[in-house]
Coordinates of C-alpha atoms in Angstrom, one line a residue:
M293 CA 113.3 95.8 6.8
E294 CA 111.2 92.6 7.1
N295 CA 109.6 93.9 10.3
D296 CA 108.7 97.0 8.6
F297 CA 107.1 95.1 5.8
K298 CA 105.1 93.0 8.2
T299 CA 103.8 96.0 10.0
E300 CA 102.8 97.6 6.8
S301 CA 100.9 94.4 5.6
S302 CA 99.1 94.0 8.9
S303 CA 98.0 97.7 8.8
S304 CA 96.7 97.2 5.2
T305 CA 94.7 94.1 6.1
F306 CA 93.1 95.9 9.1
A307 CA 92.2 98.8 6.9
L308 CA 90.6 96.4 4.3
Q309 CA 88.6 94.7 7.1
S310 CA 87.3 98.0 8.5
S311 CA 86.4 99.2 5.0
S312 CA 84.4 96.0 4.4
E313 CA 82.6 96.3 7.7
T314 CA 81.6 99.9 6.9
L315 CA 80.3 98.8 3.5
F316 CA 78.2 96.1 5.1
S317 CA 76.8 98.5 7.7
I318 CA 75.9 101.0 4.9
Q319 CA 74.2 98.2 2.9
L320 CA 72.2 97.2 6.1
L321 CA 71.1 100.8 6.6
D322 CA 70.0 101.1 3.0
F323 CA 68.1 97.8 3.2
K324 CA 66.3 99.0 6.4
T325 CA 65.4 102.3 4.9
S326 CA 64.0 100.6 1.7
L327 CA 62.0 98.2 3.9
L328 CA 60.5 101.1 5.9
E329 CA 59.6 102.9 2.8
A330 CA 58.0 99.8 1.3
L331 CA 55.9 99.4 4.5
E332 CA 54.8 103.0 4.5
E333 CA 53.8 102.7 0.9
L334 CA 51.8 99.6 1.7
R335 CA 50.0 101.3 4.6
M336 CA 49.3 104.4 2.4
R337 CA 47.9 102.1 -0.3
R338 CA 45.6 100.3 2.2
E339 CA 44.3 103.6 3.6
A340 CA 43.7 104.9 0.0
E341 CA 41.8 101.7 -1.0
I342 CA 39.6 102.0 2.1
Q343 CA 38.8 105.6 1.3
Y344 CA 38.1 104.7 -2.3
E345 CA 35.7 101.9 -1.3
E346 CA 33.8 104.3 1.0
Q347 CA 33.5 106.8 -1.8
I348 CA 32.3 104.2 -4.2
S349 CA 29.6 103.0 -1.8
K350 CA 28.5 106.6 -1.3
L351 CA 28.4 107.2 -5.0
I352 CA 26.3 104.0 -5.5
V353 CA 23.7 105.2 -2.9
E354 CA 23.6 108.7 -4.5
I355 CA 23.1 107.1 -8.0
Q356 CA 20.1 105.1 -6.7
E357 CA 18.6 108.2 -5.1
L358 CA 19.0 110.1 -8.3
K359 CA 17.3 107.3 -10.2
W360 CA 14.4 107.4 -7.8
Q361 CA 14.1 111.2 -8.2
K362 CA 14.3 110.8 -11.9
E363 CA 11.3 108.4 -11.9
N364 CA 9.3 110.7 -9.6
L365 CA 10.1 113.7 -11.9
Q366 CA 9.0 111.7 -15.0
N367 CA 5.7 110.8 -13.3
Q368 CA 5.1 114.4 -12.3
K369 CA 6.0 115.5 -15.9
E370 CA 3.4 113.1 -17.4
T371 CA 0.7 114.3 -15.0
L372 CA 1.5 117.9 -15.7
A373 CA 1.5 117.2 -19.5
K374 CA -2.0 115.6 -19.2
Q375 CA -3.2 118.6 -17.1
H376 CA -1.7 121.0 -19.7
K377 CA -3.5 119.2 -22.6
E378 CA -6.8 119.3 -20.8
A379 CA -6.4 123.0 -19.9
M380 CA -5.4 123.8 -23.4
A381 CA -8.5 122.0 -24.8
V382 CA -10.7 124.0 -22.4
F383 CA -8.9 127.2 -23.3
K384 CA -9.3 126.5 -27.0
K385 CA -13.0 126.0 -26.6
Q386 CA -13.4 129.2 -24.7
L387 CA -11.3 131.0 -27.3
Q388 CA -13.5 129.7 -30.1
M389 CA -16.7 130.8 -28.3
K390 CA -15.2 134.3 -27.7
M391 CA -14.0 134.5 -31.3
C392 CA -17.4 133.7 -32.6
A393 CA -18.9 136.4 -30.4
L394 CA -16.3 138.8 -31.5
E395 CA -16.8 138.0 -35.1
E396 CA -20.5 138.7 -34.8
E397 CA -19.8 142.1 -33.1
K398 CA -17.2 142.8 -35.7
G399 CA -19.7 142.3 -38.5
K400 CA -22.0 144.8 -36.8
Y401 CA -19.2 147.4 -36.4
Q402 CA -17.8 146.9 -39.9
L403 CA -21.1 147.9 -41.4
A404 CA -21.1 151.2 -39.5
T405 CA -17.3 151.8 -40.1
E406 CA -17.5 151.2 -43.9
I407 CA -20.1 153.9 -44.3
K408 CA -18.1 156.4 -42.3
E409 CA -14.7 155.5 -43.9
K410 CA -16.1 156.4 -47.3
E411 CA -17.0 159.8 -46.0
I412 CA -13.6 160.2 -44.2
E413 CA -11.5 159.2 -47.3
G414 CA -12.6 162.2 -49.3
L415 CA -11.5 164.5 -46.4
K416 CA -8.3 162.6 -46.0
E417 CA -7.3 163.1 -49.7
T418 CA -7.7 166.9 -49.3
L419 CA -5.8 166.8 -46.1
K420 CA -3.0 164.9 -47.7
A421 CA -2.7 167.4 -50.5
L422 CA -2.5 170.2 -47.9
Q423 CA 0.0 168.3 -45.7
V424 CA 2.2 167.5 -48.7
S425 CA 2.4 171.1 -49.7
K426 CA 3.1 172.2 -46.1
Y427 CA 5.8 169.5 -45.5
S428 CA 7.4 170.3 -48.9
L429 CA 7.8 174.0 -47.9
Q430 CA 9.0 173.1 -44.4
K431 CA 11.5 170.6 -45.8
K432 CA 12.9 173.2 -48.2
V433 CA 13.3 175.8 -45.4
S434 CA 15.0 173.2 -43.1
E435 CA 17.3 172.0 -45.9
M436 CA 18.4 175.5 -46.6
E437 CA 19.1 176.2 -42.9
Q438 CA 21.0 172.9 -42.6
K439 CA 23.1 173.8 -45.7
V440 CA 24.0 177.2 -44.2
Q441 CA 25.0 175.6 -40.9
L442 CA 27.0 172.9 -42.7
H443 CA 28.9 175.6 -44.7
L444 CA 29.7 177.5 -41.6
L445 CA 30.9 174.4 -39.8
A446 CA 33.0 173.4 -42.7
K447 CA 34.6 176.8 -42.8
E448 CA 35.4 176.6 -39.0
D449 CA 36.8 173.1 -39.5
H450 CA 39.1 174.2 -42.3
Q451 CA 40.5 177.1 -40.2
K452 CA 41.1 174.7 -37.3
Q453 CA 42.9 172.2 -39.6
L454 CA 45.1 175.0 -40.9
N455 CA 46.1 176.0 -37.4
E456 CA 46.8 172.3 -36.5
I457 CA 48.9 171.8 -39.6
E458 CA 51.1 174.8 -38.7
K459 CA 51.6 173.4 -35.2
Y460 CA 52.5 170.0 -36.6
Y461 CA 55.0 171.6 -38.9
A462 CA 56.7 173.4 -36.0
T463 CA 56.9 170.2 -33.9
I464 CA 58.2 168.2 -36.9
T465 CA 61.1 170.7 -37.5
G466 CA 62.0 170.4 -33.8
Q467 CA 62.0 166.6 -33.9
F468 CA 64.1 166.7 -37.0
G469 CA 66.9 168.6 -35.1
L470 CA 66.7 166.1 -32.2
V471 CA 67.0 163.2 -34.6
K472 CA 70.2 164.7 -36.1
E473 CA 71.7 165.1 -32.6
N474 CA 70.8 161.5 -31.8
H475 CA 72.3 160.3 -35.0
E476 CA 75.7 161.9 -34.2
K477 CA 75.7 160.4 -30.7
L478 CA 74.9 157.0 -32.2
E479 CA 77.9 157.2 -34.6
Q480 CA 80.2 158.1 -31.6
N481 CA 78.8 155.1 -29.6
V482 CA 79.4 152.8 -32.6
Q483 CA 83.1 153.8 -32.8
E484 CA 83.6 153.2 -29.1
A485 CA 82.0 149.8 -29.4
I486 CA 84.4 148.8 -32.2
Q487 CA 87.4 149.8 -30.1
L488 CA 86.0 147.7 -27.2
N489 CA 85.6 144.8 -29.5
K490 CA 89.2 144.9 -30.6
R491 CA 90.4 145.0 -26.9
L492 CA 88.2 142.1 -26.0
S493 CA 89.4 140.0 -28.9
A494 CA 93.0 140.5 -27.9
L495 CA 92.2 139.5 -24.3
N496 CA 90.4 136.4 -25.6
K497 CA 93.5 135.3 -27.5
K498 CA 95.7 135.8 -24.4
Q499 CA 93.4 133.7 -22.3
E500 CA 93.2 131.0 -24.8
S501 CA 97.0 130.7 -24.9
E502 CA 97.0 130.5 -21.1
I503 CA 94.4 127.8 -21.1
C504 CA 96.4 125.7 -23.6
S505 CA 99.5 126.0 -21.4
L506 CA 97.5 125.0 -18.3
K507 CA 96.2 122.0 -20.1
K508 CA 99.7 120.9 -21.0
E509 CA 100.7 121.2 -17.3
L510 CA 97.7 119.1 -16.3
K511 CA 98.7 116.4 -18.7
E512 CA 102.2 116.4 -17.2
V513 CA 100.9 116.3 -13.7
T514 CA 98.6 113.4 -14.4
S515 CA 101.5 111.4 -15.9
D516 CA 103.6 112.2 -12.9
L517 CA 100.7 111.1 -10.6
I518 CA 100.4 107.7 -12.4
K519 CA 104.2 107.2 -12.1
S520 CA 104.1 108.2 -8.4
K521 CA 101.2 105.8 -7.7
V522 CA 103.3 102.9 -9.2
T523 CA 106.4 103.8 -7.2
C524 CA 104.4 104.5 -4.0
Q525 CA 103.2 101.0 -3.6
Y526 CA 106.4 100.3 -1.8
K527 CA 107.0 103.7 -0.3
M528 CA 103.6 104.6 1.1
G529 CA 104.8 106.5 4.2
E530 CA 107.3 108.8 2.5
E531 CA 105.3 109.5 -0.6
N532 CA 102.0 110.2 1.2
I533 CA 103.5 113.6 2.1
N534 CA 104.5 114.2 -1.5
L535 CA 101.1 113.1 -2.7
T536 CA 99.4 115.6 -0.3
I537 CA 101.6 118.3 -1.7
K538 CA 100.9 117.4 -5.3
E539 CA 97.2 117.1 -4.5
Q540 CA 97.2 120.6 -3.1
K541 CA 99.0 121.8 -6.2
F542 CA 96.5 119.9 -8.3
Q543 CA 93.6 121.5 -6.5
E544 CA 95.1 125.0 -6.8
L545 CA 95.6 124.4 -10.6
Q546 CA 91.9 123.2 -10.8
E547 CA 90.7 126.3 -9.0
R548 CA 92.8 128.5 -11.4
L549 CA 91.2 126.6 -14.3
N550 CA 87.7 127.1 -12.9
M551 CA 88.4 130.8 -12.3
E552 CA 89.7 131.3 -15.8
L553 CA 86.8 129.4 -17.3
E554 CA 84.4 131.6 -15.4
L555 CA 86.2 134.7 -16.7
N556 CA 86.0 133.3 -20.2
K557 CA 82.2 132.8 -19.8
K558 CA 81.8 136.3 -18.5
I559 CA 83.8 137.8 -21.3
N560 CA 81.8 135.8 -23.9
E561 CA 78.6 137.0 -22.3
E562 CA 79.8 140.6 -22.4
I563 CA 80.8 140.2 -26.0
T564 CA 77.3 138.8 -26.9
H565 CA 75.6 141.6 -25.0
I566 CA 77.7 144.3 -26.8
Q567 CA 76.9 142.7 -30.1
E568 CA 73.1 142.7 -29.3
E569 CA 73.4 146.4 -28.3
K570 CA 75.1 147.1 -31.6
Q571 CA 72.3 145.4 -33.5
G572 CA 69.7 147.3 -31.6
I573 CA 71.5 150.6 -32.3
I574 CA 71.7 149.7 -36.0
I575 CA 68.0 148.8 -36.1
S576 CA 67.0 152.0 -34.3
F577 CA 69.1 154.0 -36.7
Q578 CA 67.3 152.4 -39.7
H579 CA 64.0 153.1 -38.1
M580 CA 64.8 156.7 -37.6
Q581 CA 65.8 157.0 -41.2
Q582 CA 62.4 155.6 -42.3
L583 CA 60.6 158.0 -39.9
L584 CA 62.5 160.9 -41.5
Q585 CA 61.5 159.8 -45.0
E586 CA 57.9 159.4 -43.9
Q587 CA 57.8 162.9 -42.3
T588 CA 59.2 164.5 -45.4
Q589 CA 56.6 162.8 -47.5
A590 CA 53.8 163.9 -45.1
N591 CA 55.1 167.5 -45.2
T592 CA 54.8 167.5 -49.0
E593 CA 51.3 166.0 -48.9
L594 CA 50.2 168.6 -46.3
E595 CA 51.5 171.4 -48.4
A596 CA 49.4 170.1 -51.4
E597 CA 46.3 169.7 -49.1
L598 CA 46.8 173.3 -47.9
K599 CA 46.6 174.6 -51.4
G600 CA 43.5 172.6 -52.1
L601 CA 41.8 173.7 -48.9
R602 CA 42.5 177.4 -49.7
E603 CA 40.9 176.9 -53.1
N604 CA 37.9 175.2 -51.5
N605 CA 37.5 178.0 -49.0
Q606 CA 37.2 180.5 -51.8
T607 CA 34.5 178.4 -53.5
L608 CA 32.7 177.9 -50.2
E609 CA 32.6 181.7 -49.5
R610 CA 31.0 182.2 -52.9
D611 CA 28.4 179.5 -52.3
N612 CA 27.6 181.1 -48.9
E613 CA 26.8 184.4 -50.4
L614 CA 24.5 182.8 -52.9
Q615 CA 22.8 180.7 -50.2
R616 CA 22.2 183.8 -48.0
E617 CA 20.3 185.4 -50.9
K618 CA 18.2 182.2 -51.3
V619 CA 17.5 182.1 -47.5
K620 CA 16.2 185.7 -47.6
E621 CA 13.8 184.7 -50.4
N622 CA 12.6 181.7 -48.4
E623 CA 12.0 183.8 -45.3
E624 CA 9.8 186.1 -47.3
K625 CA 7.8 183.1 -48.6
F626 CA 7.5 181.7 -45.1
L627 CA 6.1 185.0 -43.8
N628 CA 3.5 184.9 -46.6
L629 CA 2.5 181.3 -45.7
Q630 CA 2.2 182.3 -42.0
N631 CA -0.2 185.1 -42.9
E632 CA -2.3 182.7 -45.0
H633 CA -2.3 180.2 -42.1
E634 CA -3.6 182.8 -39.6
R635 CA -6.4 183.7 -42.0
A636 CA -7.4 180.0 -42.3
L637 CA -7.4 179.7 -38.5
G638 CA -9.8 182.6 -38.1
T639 CA -12.2 181.1 -40.6
W640 CA -12.0 177.7 -38.8
R641 CA -12.7 179.3 -35.4
K642 CA -15.8 181.0 -36.8
H643 CA -16.9 177.6 -38.1
V644 CA -16.4 176.0 -34.7
E645 CA -18.5 178.6 -33.0
E646 CA -21.3 178.1 -35.5
L647 CA -21.2 174.3 -34.8
T648 CA -21.3 174.8 -31.0
G649 CA -24.4 177.1 -31.5
E650 CA -26.1 174.4 -33.6
I651 CA -25.3 171.8 -30.9
H652 CA -27.0 173.9 -28.2
E653 CA -30.0 174.4 -30.4
I654 CA -30.3 170.6 -30.9
K655 CA -30.1 170.0 -27.2
N656 CA -32.8 172.6 -26.5
E657 CA -35.1 170.9 -29.1
L658 CA -34.5 167.5 -27.4
S659 CA -35.5 168.9 -24.0
S660 CA -38.7 170.4 -25.5
L661 CA -39.4 167.0 -27.1
K662 CA -39.0 165.3 -23.7
E663 CA -41.5 167.7 -22.2
T664 CA -44.1 167.1 -24.9
H665 CA -43.5 163.3 -24.6
I666 CA -44.1 163.4 -20.8
K667 CA -47.4 165.4 -21.3
L668 CA -48.6 162.9 -23.9
Q669 CA -47.8 160.0 -21.7
E670 CA -49.8 161.5 -18.8
H671 CA -52.8 162.1 -21.1
Y672 CA -52.5 158.5 -22.3
N673 CA -52.4 157.2 -18.7
E674 CA -55.5 159.2 -17.8
L675 CA -57.5 157.8 -20.8
C676 CA -56.4 154.2 -19.8
D677 CA -57.6 154.8 -16.2
Q678 CA -61.0 156.0 -17.4
K679 CA -61.5 153.0 -19.7
K680 CA -60.6 150.6 -16.9
F681 CA -63.0 152.3 -14.5
E682 CA -65.9 151.9 -17.1
E683 CA -65.0 148.3 -17.7
D684 CA -65.0 147.5 -14.0
K685 CA -68.5 148.9 -13.7
K686 CA -69.7 146.8 -16.6
L687 CA -68.2 143.7 -15.2
Q688 CA -70.0 144.0 -11.9
N689 CA -73.4 143.8 -13.8
L690 CA -72.6 140.6 -15.6
P691 CA -73.9 137.2 -14.4
E692 CA -71.9 134.6 -12.5
V693 CA -71.5 132.4 -15.6
D694 CA -69.7 135.2 -17.3
T695 CA -67.4 135.6 -14.2
E696 CA -66.2 132.0 -14.6
N697 CA -65.4 132.6 -18.3
S698 CA -63.7 135.8 -17.3
E699 CA -61.5 134.1 -14.7
M700 CA -60.4 131.6 -17.3
L701 CA -59.6 134.3 -19.8
M702 CA -57.7 136.3 -17.1
G703 CA -55.6 133.3 -16.4
K704 CA -54.7 132.8 -20.0
L705 CA -54.3 136.5 -21.0
Q706 CA -52.1 137.4 -18.0
N707 CA -49.3 135.5 -19.7
S708 CA -49.5 137.8 -22.7
I709 CA -47.4 140.6 -21.2
I710 CA -45.3 142.8 -23.5
I711 CA -41.8 143.2 -22.2
Q712 CA -39.5 145.7 -23.9
K713 CA -35.9 145.6 -22.9
C714 CA -33.4 148.2 -24.2
N715 CA -29.9 147.1 -25.5
S716 CA -28.2 148.8 -22.7
G717 CA -30.3 146.9 -20.1
E718 CA -31.1 150.0 -18.0
E719 CA -35.0 149.9 -18.0
I720 CA -37.5 147.0 -18.2
R721 CA -41.1 147.9 -18.8
E722 CA -44.1 145.6 -18.8
E723 CA -47.5 146.3 -20.3
S724 CA -50.5 143.9 -19.9
T725 CA -53.5 144.1 -22.1
G726 CA -55.7 141.7 -20.1
S727 CA -58.3 144.0 -18.8
F728 CA -58.9 145.7 -22.1
C729 CA -59.3 142.4 -23.9
L730 CA -61.7 141.1 -21.2
A731 CA -64.1 144.0 -21.9
T732 CA -64.1 143.4 -25.6
E733 CA -64.7 139.7 -25.1
Y734 CA -67.7 140.3 -22.9
R735 CA -69.2 142.7 -25.4
E736 CA -68.7 140.0 -28.1
Q737 CA -70.6 137.5 -25.9
E738 CA -73.5 140.0 -25.5
E739 CA -73.9 140.8 -29.2
K740 CA -73.0 137.2 -30.5
K741 CA -72.1 138.3 -33.9
E742 CA -70.1 136.1 -36.3
G743 CA -66.8 137.2 -37.7
P744 CA -63.0 136.7 -37.3
L745 CA -61.2 137.9 -34.2
T746 CA -59.5 141.3 -34.9
E747 CA -56.9 142.8 -32.6
E748 CA -55.2 146.1 -32.8
I749 CA -52.0 146.6 -30.8
I750 CA -50.5 150.0 -30.3
I751 CA -46.7 149.9 -29.9
E752 CA -45.2 152.8 -28.1
D753 CA -41.7 154.0 -28.8
T754 CA -41.5 156.2 -25.7
T755 CA -38.8 154.2 -23.9
S756 CA -36.5 154.2 -26.8
I757 CA -36.9 158.0 -27.4
N758 CA -36.3 158.7 -23.7
K759 CA -33.1 156.7 -23.8
V760 CA -31.9 158.5 -27.0
A761 CA -32.5 161.8 -25.4
D762 CA -30.7 160.8 -22.1
T763 CA -27.7 159.5 -24.0
L764 CA -27.4 162.6 -26.1
N765 CA -27.6 164.9 -23.1
N766 CA -25.2 162.8 -20.9
S767 CA -22.6 161.7 -23.5
T768 CA -20.3 163.9 -25.6
I769 CA -21.3 164.1 -29.2
H770 CA -17.7 164.1 -30.5
P771 CA -16.7 160.9 -32.1
D772 CA -13.6 158.9 -31.4
P773 CA -10.2 160.3 -32.5
K774 CA -9.4 157.4 -34.7
G775 CA -12.5 157.9 -36.9
Q776 CA -14.3 154.8 -35.6
P777 CA -17.8 154.9 -34.2
S778 CA -18.0 155.0 -30.4
E779 CA -20.0 152.7 -28.2
E780 CA -22.5 155.4 -27.2
R781 CA -23.3 156.2 -30.8
N782 CA -23.8 152.5 -31.6
A783 CA -26.2 152.2 -28.6
I784 CA -28.2 155.2 -30.0
A785 CA -28.4 153.7 -33.4
E786 CA -29.6 150.4 -32.0
T787 CA -32.3 152.1 -30.0
F788 CA -33.5 154.0 -33.1
Y789 CA -33.4 150.7 -35.1
D790 CA -35.5 148.9 -32.5
S791 CA -38.0 151.8 -32.2
S792 CA -38.4 152.2 -36.0
F793 CA -38.6 148.5 -36.8
P794 CA -40.5 146.6 -34.0
T795 CA -40.8 143.3 -35.9
E796 CA -40.2 140.9 -33.1
H797 CA -42.8 142.4 -30.8
M798 CA -45.4 142.3 -33.7
K799 CA -44.6 138.7 -34.3
T800 CA -45.2 137.7 -30.7
K801 CA -48.4 139.6 -30.6
S802 CA -49.7 138.1 -33.8
Q803 CA -49.0 134.6 -32.3
R804 CA -51.0 135.5 -29.2
A805 CA -53.8 136.8 -31.4
N806 CA -53.9 133.4 -33.2
L807 CA -54.2 131.6 -29.9
L808 CA -57.1 133.8 -28.9
Q809 CA -58.8 133.0 -32.2
S810 CA -58.4 129.2 -31.6
D811 CA -59.9 129.5 -28.1
F812 CA -62.7 132.0 -28.8
Q813 CA -64.0 131.5 -32.3
A814 CA -67.6 132.3 -31.3
M815 CA -66.7 135.7 -29.8
K816 CA -67.0 139.0 -31.7
I817 CA -65.8 142.6 -31.2
K818 CA -67.5 145.8 -32.0
D819 CA -65.3 147.8 -34.2
T820 CA -67.1 151.0 -33.3
D821 CA -66.2 150.6 -29.5
L822 CA -62.6 149.5 -30.0
T823 CA -61.3 151.7 -32.8
V824 CA -58.3 153.6 -31.7
S825 CA -57.3 156.5 -33.8
F826 CA -53.7 156.3 -35.1
T827 CA -53.5 159.8 -36.2
C828 CA -51.7 161.0 -33.1
E829 CA -49.3 158.1 -33.3
D830 CA -48.5 158.8 -36.9
D831 CA -47.7 162.5 -36.1
W832 CA -45.5 161.4 -33.2
Q833 CA -43.6 158.9 -35.4
S834 CA -43.0 161.6 -38.1
L835 CA -41.6 164.0 -35.4
I836 CA -39.3 161.2 -34.2
T837 CA -38.0 160.4 -37.7
N838 CA -37.3 164.1 -38.4
Q839 CA -35.4 164.4 -35.1
I840 CA -33.4 161.2 -35.9
N841 CA -32.5 162.6 -39.4
K842 CA -31.3 165.9 -37.8
I843 CA -29.2 164.1 -35.2
E844 CA -27.6 161.8 -37.9
K845 CA -26.7 164.8 -40.0
F846 CA -25.2 166.6 -37.1
L847 CA -23.1 163.6 -36.1
T848 CA -21.8 163.2 -39.7
S849 CA -20.9 166.9 -39.8
E850 CA -19.1 166.4 -36.5
N851 CA -17.2 163.4 -38.0
D852 CA -16.2 165.5 -41.0
N853 CA -15.0 168.5 -39.0
Q854 CA -13.1 166.4 -36.4
P855 CA -9.9 166.1 -38.5
K856 CA -9.9 169.8 -39.3
K857 CA -10.1 170.5 -35.6
R858 CA -7.2 168.2 -34.9
K859 CA -5.1 169.9 -37.6
A860 CA -5.8 173.3 -36.2
E861 CA -4.9 172.2 -32.7
E862 CA -1.6 170.7 -34.0
M863 CA -0.8 174.0 -35.9
L864 CA -1.5 176.0 -32.7
D865 CA 0.7 173.7 -30.7

């Protein structure tokens, strides 16, 4: 017995030593692994710090570059702002100059437009009255047509709605039958679910009783294990076998417990699932009841609407008959208005033909005036050539002293050239009166009579008349569609104004006459030799004024008739 006890004690000490060595080796391994992990973490931290330092240096460089770019951009912005201010100042000055010029032109045009607007306003008022009457009739006709169309559309819509209501009623009755069948099936399912509930509750009670018995057995087994451990300190060899057997039994019991717990969980889950299904079925049943109530209410409302729609249909049919009678009356009125419109168009076309005939007559008169003007100009040129020839002959017989004076006079009087420029800038004509004045001055020196210097200057309006005729022949006489005066008409008016009121030319010539008086106070002119008959010129000016008045009357009549023409064209379109 003692030997056995010694062997057992030695084996226990060996087992303790081996267990302590294994624990020490495990601790060493844990220490080594922790050291390696710490070293790896340190290495990773160093690498991360190096990367962060590089990124920080790059960011600093980028920030400096961005600051430099910002400074450059600010400088550019300042320069651009200065340039913009300078450009805006120049642009404002140019705009002010243009605005002044435009305001001056505007003042000229406004004078012409105000006169014509007064004439146009009277025609516009008559036009408005006619347009109002026309539009009122058209609106009445269109409203009647729209009402008829709306009544027809409403009738069709009511018929469609009735058909749709009948279809809905048929579908609702079919759905009501299906709902009843589903309700019966739901009641059967509820009864089956109640029976399953009872069975599951009985199974739960049985399993709970089994679990209680197993727990009691576990308690007994644990108490036996504690007792066996106390007794097995002396009998390790024999009781190791019993312990293994008991441990196996214990494991089997634990497995049974786990299985039963899993079964309990599954059963509980099934019970909860069945309860959820029951609640869903009850909710769906309540929803179906609500739907049935709503459908019954909708059916009653639809029946009431059907009655109202039938009554409305009857009233609409009566209104349609009345409106058809009114449409017939409106059609008769419309036909009468069309006949009146055709008559007005015929009268307007006759008036247009008369106006075109008048235009052709005025053009023919202008062409005849051109021919007469050309003939008069040729006759005038011949007379001038004859006078120059006579003066040249007289100049050759004069002494040398008179030639020196004549040269001085020629040098001074060549600067007194009359230049007439038209507003359009097409023609520039120069007329010099030096030779004619030289002859008169030499005659004054011969006779040596005392008296003031008199000068008669004939101003010709031939260039302005030619331009007026050319513009009338080349340009269309019709005014602008907006009622404003066109540029061509303004040019014609300006030429007539310049020709009828030549104040500036007279002023310049009077100044030149004063200069001649200061230079040659001792010289005289024979009135008998230099008198120029103005009778031809007066007749010519009277003809021009008559033609101008005719042209202005024609243009005003064209302005007055232009809106009528536009109306007629719109009606034809």
